[in-house]
Every structure is written in C-alpha cells, then in structure tokens.
C-alpha cells in the first residue's frame, strides 16, 4: 500500500500542519477516475499531492487534516468494502483497515463525505485546499454553502479560504533522503532502458520499435508506467520538440533522439539521449552534438546551492552561441547574439525544470522577480538542445534537420550536485563504443 515508510507520510502531514494556525482544516482529494470512452476508464494515476500526504492509491478518497488546539487529527474518506464491486473493479482497502494501513487517526465511508464534512468544517478558522483542482473547488463551495445554511443551529463556517498548492509545492520541491533514493531508482531503470535502445537500434527499425524496447525495460525492471509520453524521434522529427507520433522508420545516417523516463512509485525520471541510428555520427552531427554536450557540461558546472536557476541557462547559452558562431550558423558578435537571443532560432526552450512526483514538477522558479537560488535537495533536469530547421533554405544543407538534446537529472547537494543519470553514456566515443559492442 504505502511506497515510502509510513513515517515519511506522517512527517509530511505534521510539517504541513506546523505551518498553519490552530483551527485550520486542510482538504485534499484523490484524483478522479476518467472515462476513456463508453464505460472504459483511463489508466488511473493518483493525484501527486494526495499521494504525497497519505500514500493511498485508490480513487474516491478524501483526506482531511484538522489542526485542533488539542492536537492534529487526520481523517480519510474511502470506499467501503463491497464484494461485488471488488470482483468487477478491484480490491478496496475499506474503512476498517484504513486507519492502520495509512497511519491515519480515523476513517469514514466516502458515501458519508457530505454529512461528515459539515462536522469537520464546523468552527474551523480557515480552510486550505488546492485551488488548481476544479472538482475540489466544487466540493468545498457546496460544503460551505450547506454549513452556512445551518448557522441558526450554531454551525460556524470558516471565513478564510487559502490555496494549499503553494505550501505543498514548496515542500515537494525539497526532496527527502527517501525521495532521492526513489528517484535514483527511477533514473537507474531509465538509464538501462536508454542503453538497451542504443544497443538494439538498427537502420530500418521503426521509432515505435525502439519505444517498445525502452518501455519493456521499464516494465521488467519494476516500473509500471512512463513518467510522460516517450519521444522517439528519428532524423528531422527530432526538431519537433513534443514529437510523440513515434511511427516512422529509422534511416541510415540519421540521428535518433529518445526522451523517455519511467515513473517508479510516483517519482519520475526524464532522460534524453541522441545517437546515430547506424552507430556512427557523421561529422556535422558530431559537431552539433559536441556543442550541445559542451553546453550541458557548462550548465552542470554552475550548479551549487545559492546559484540562481537561471545560471544554468546563461552558461549553456554562452557556450552554444559561441559554438553556433564558430560553425557559421550565427553571424555577428557573441554579445549581440546573446542580447538579441538569436540563438533561439536553434535553442527555443529553457535549460530544464524541477523533477519529482511530476515530470514538470511543482515549485516556483522566481522569487520577487529574481531567479530562485538552488537549494540542497532540489532536483532539476539539465537539457540543452539544438534543433536546425530541415526546411530553412538559408541554412547550409549539411546542418539541416539535425536535432540534438541531452538531458540528465540532477540533485543539488551541499558541495555542488549529483548527476542521478550519469551512468548513461553521453560522449560521442562512449555512445559509439556501446553501439559497436552490441
Ligand atoms: N520530457 C519532457 C521534458 O523533457 O521536459
Ligand atoms: Mn525529457
Ligand atoms: Mn525534461
């Protein structure tokens, strides 16, 4: 049931409530199940915030945390045991087992939510819930309306409503040792999968064949699903940043870009490697690849606690802009090209993003308008890339259609950083050697 030690979830709930005044009530809902078509549901994935606070994997559940003067009380609402429903749709934890299994003070049937919420909210000084969730907005508004209607019976409605997202975002941004271990495991699985793709890649294979090799490795190593839609982009397709069709044959003398990471117990890996379909980089491919790699290393080189997030982008941009000038893909001075952002013709995204339970994880990037300083326990991707328009006739044909991205997953540590995906070959020589040995 719980994927991390029970004490970790308890500690998170305590840490959250310690930031709130006495009388505050927190409400958070499990993800709703979604219909795909007819009576068939989409694959269910728990809401990350709900998972973060209680580790309960079922739908139709609500967690309520009450900061009473006498101490915190946690309540969970969940589906009751039901033999017939469980035969059709799967096992349920049930109300009786929930407190013990989840280390929660009390549990109630989800069917009693409307009625019980009135009791739990009565007299609360403030209420916090995720403003980003439309279903929760509706639930809260409905409950408050019901409670207000009972004011003549002495019921008291919280008058102050606050967004829970920023508090949880800030907590989730800083990973505990247990979370780092989980992310390292997700990265290790994903590294093996990328190595497998490099090993089996052959001219004429389809992009979806390579995708299947990657996903097969995820599964046999214990990951039940991908952290995001995998990108397997041969040749020009690598210049489409969110390419996910993955349905074209891989051509001789082309590169293939694979951006894929597994999810392991709700923690994501997010890795990109670009390698030659036939195992050998051409000279122009190598030139672009090594430029992206130099930018990647420059970005890694500035990572340490206190450095602003934007320092990684600045370092990568300086290296890539100079390289693009050297290759004749830009003209003019380094300073002007950086000031005018002309590199954006070839590098149109940012250096990376927070990584955690979600692939584009929660957490703000600026504080008071300034780039946020890195802190120990943050995990970010570093993913510079260059993408040269295959149809731009103003560009020397040798470069057209080359798309390269290199993406690693980086933990900020007290003395700099730890590359969680460093086991995956990244240099031209190491990639060619791996492919040749296969
Ligand atoms: N795979 C999505 C990203 O790299 O941001
Ligand atoms: Mn990625
Ligand atoms: Mn990424």
Short mmCIF file of C-alpha atoms and ligand atoms in Angstrom, two decimals, residues 228 231 258-261 269-272 353 359-360 381 383 405 407 409, ligand 2:
data_model
loop_
_atom_site.label_atom_id
_atom_site.label_comp_id
_atom_site.label_asym_id
_atom_site.label_seq_id
_atom_site.Cartn_x
_atom_site.Cartn_y
_atom_site.Cartn_z
CA UNK A 228 5.33 11.12 -19.69
CA UNK A 231 9.59 10.76 -27.61
CA UNK A 258 14.92 9.47 -27.34
CA UNK A 259 13.34 11.44 -24.49
CA UNK A 260 11.90 8.84 -22.11
CA UNK A 261 11.76 8.21 -18.39
CA UNK A 269 12.91 10.16 -14.39
CA UNK A 270 13.30 12.32 -17.52
CA UNK A 271 16.25 11.45 -19.72
CA UNK A 272 17.19 12.36 -23.29
CA UNK A 353 12.64 22.11 -14.95
CA UNK A 359 7.86 15.25 -14.63
CA UNK A 360 7.40 19.02 -14.81
CA UNK A 381 16.72 18.44 -15.31
CA UNK A 383 18.54 19.57 -21.04
CA UNK A 405 19.08 17.18 -26.93
CA UNK A 407 19.06 15.59 -20.69
CA UNK A 409 18.56 14.55 -13.83
MN1 LIG B 2 12.66 14.96 -21.30
#
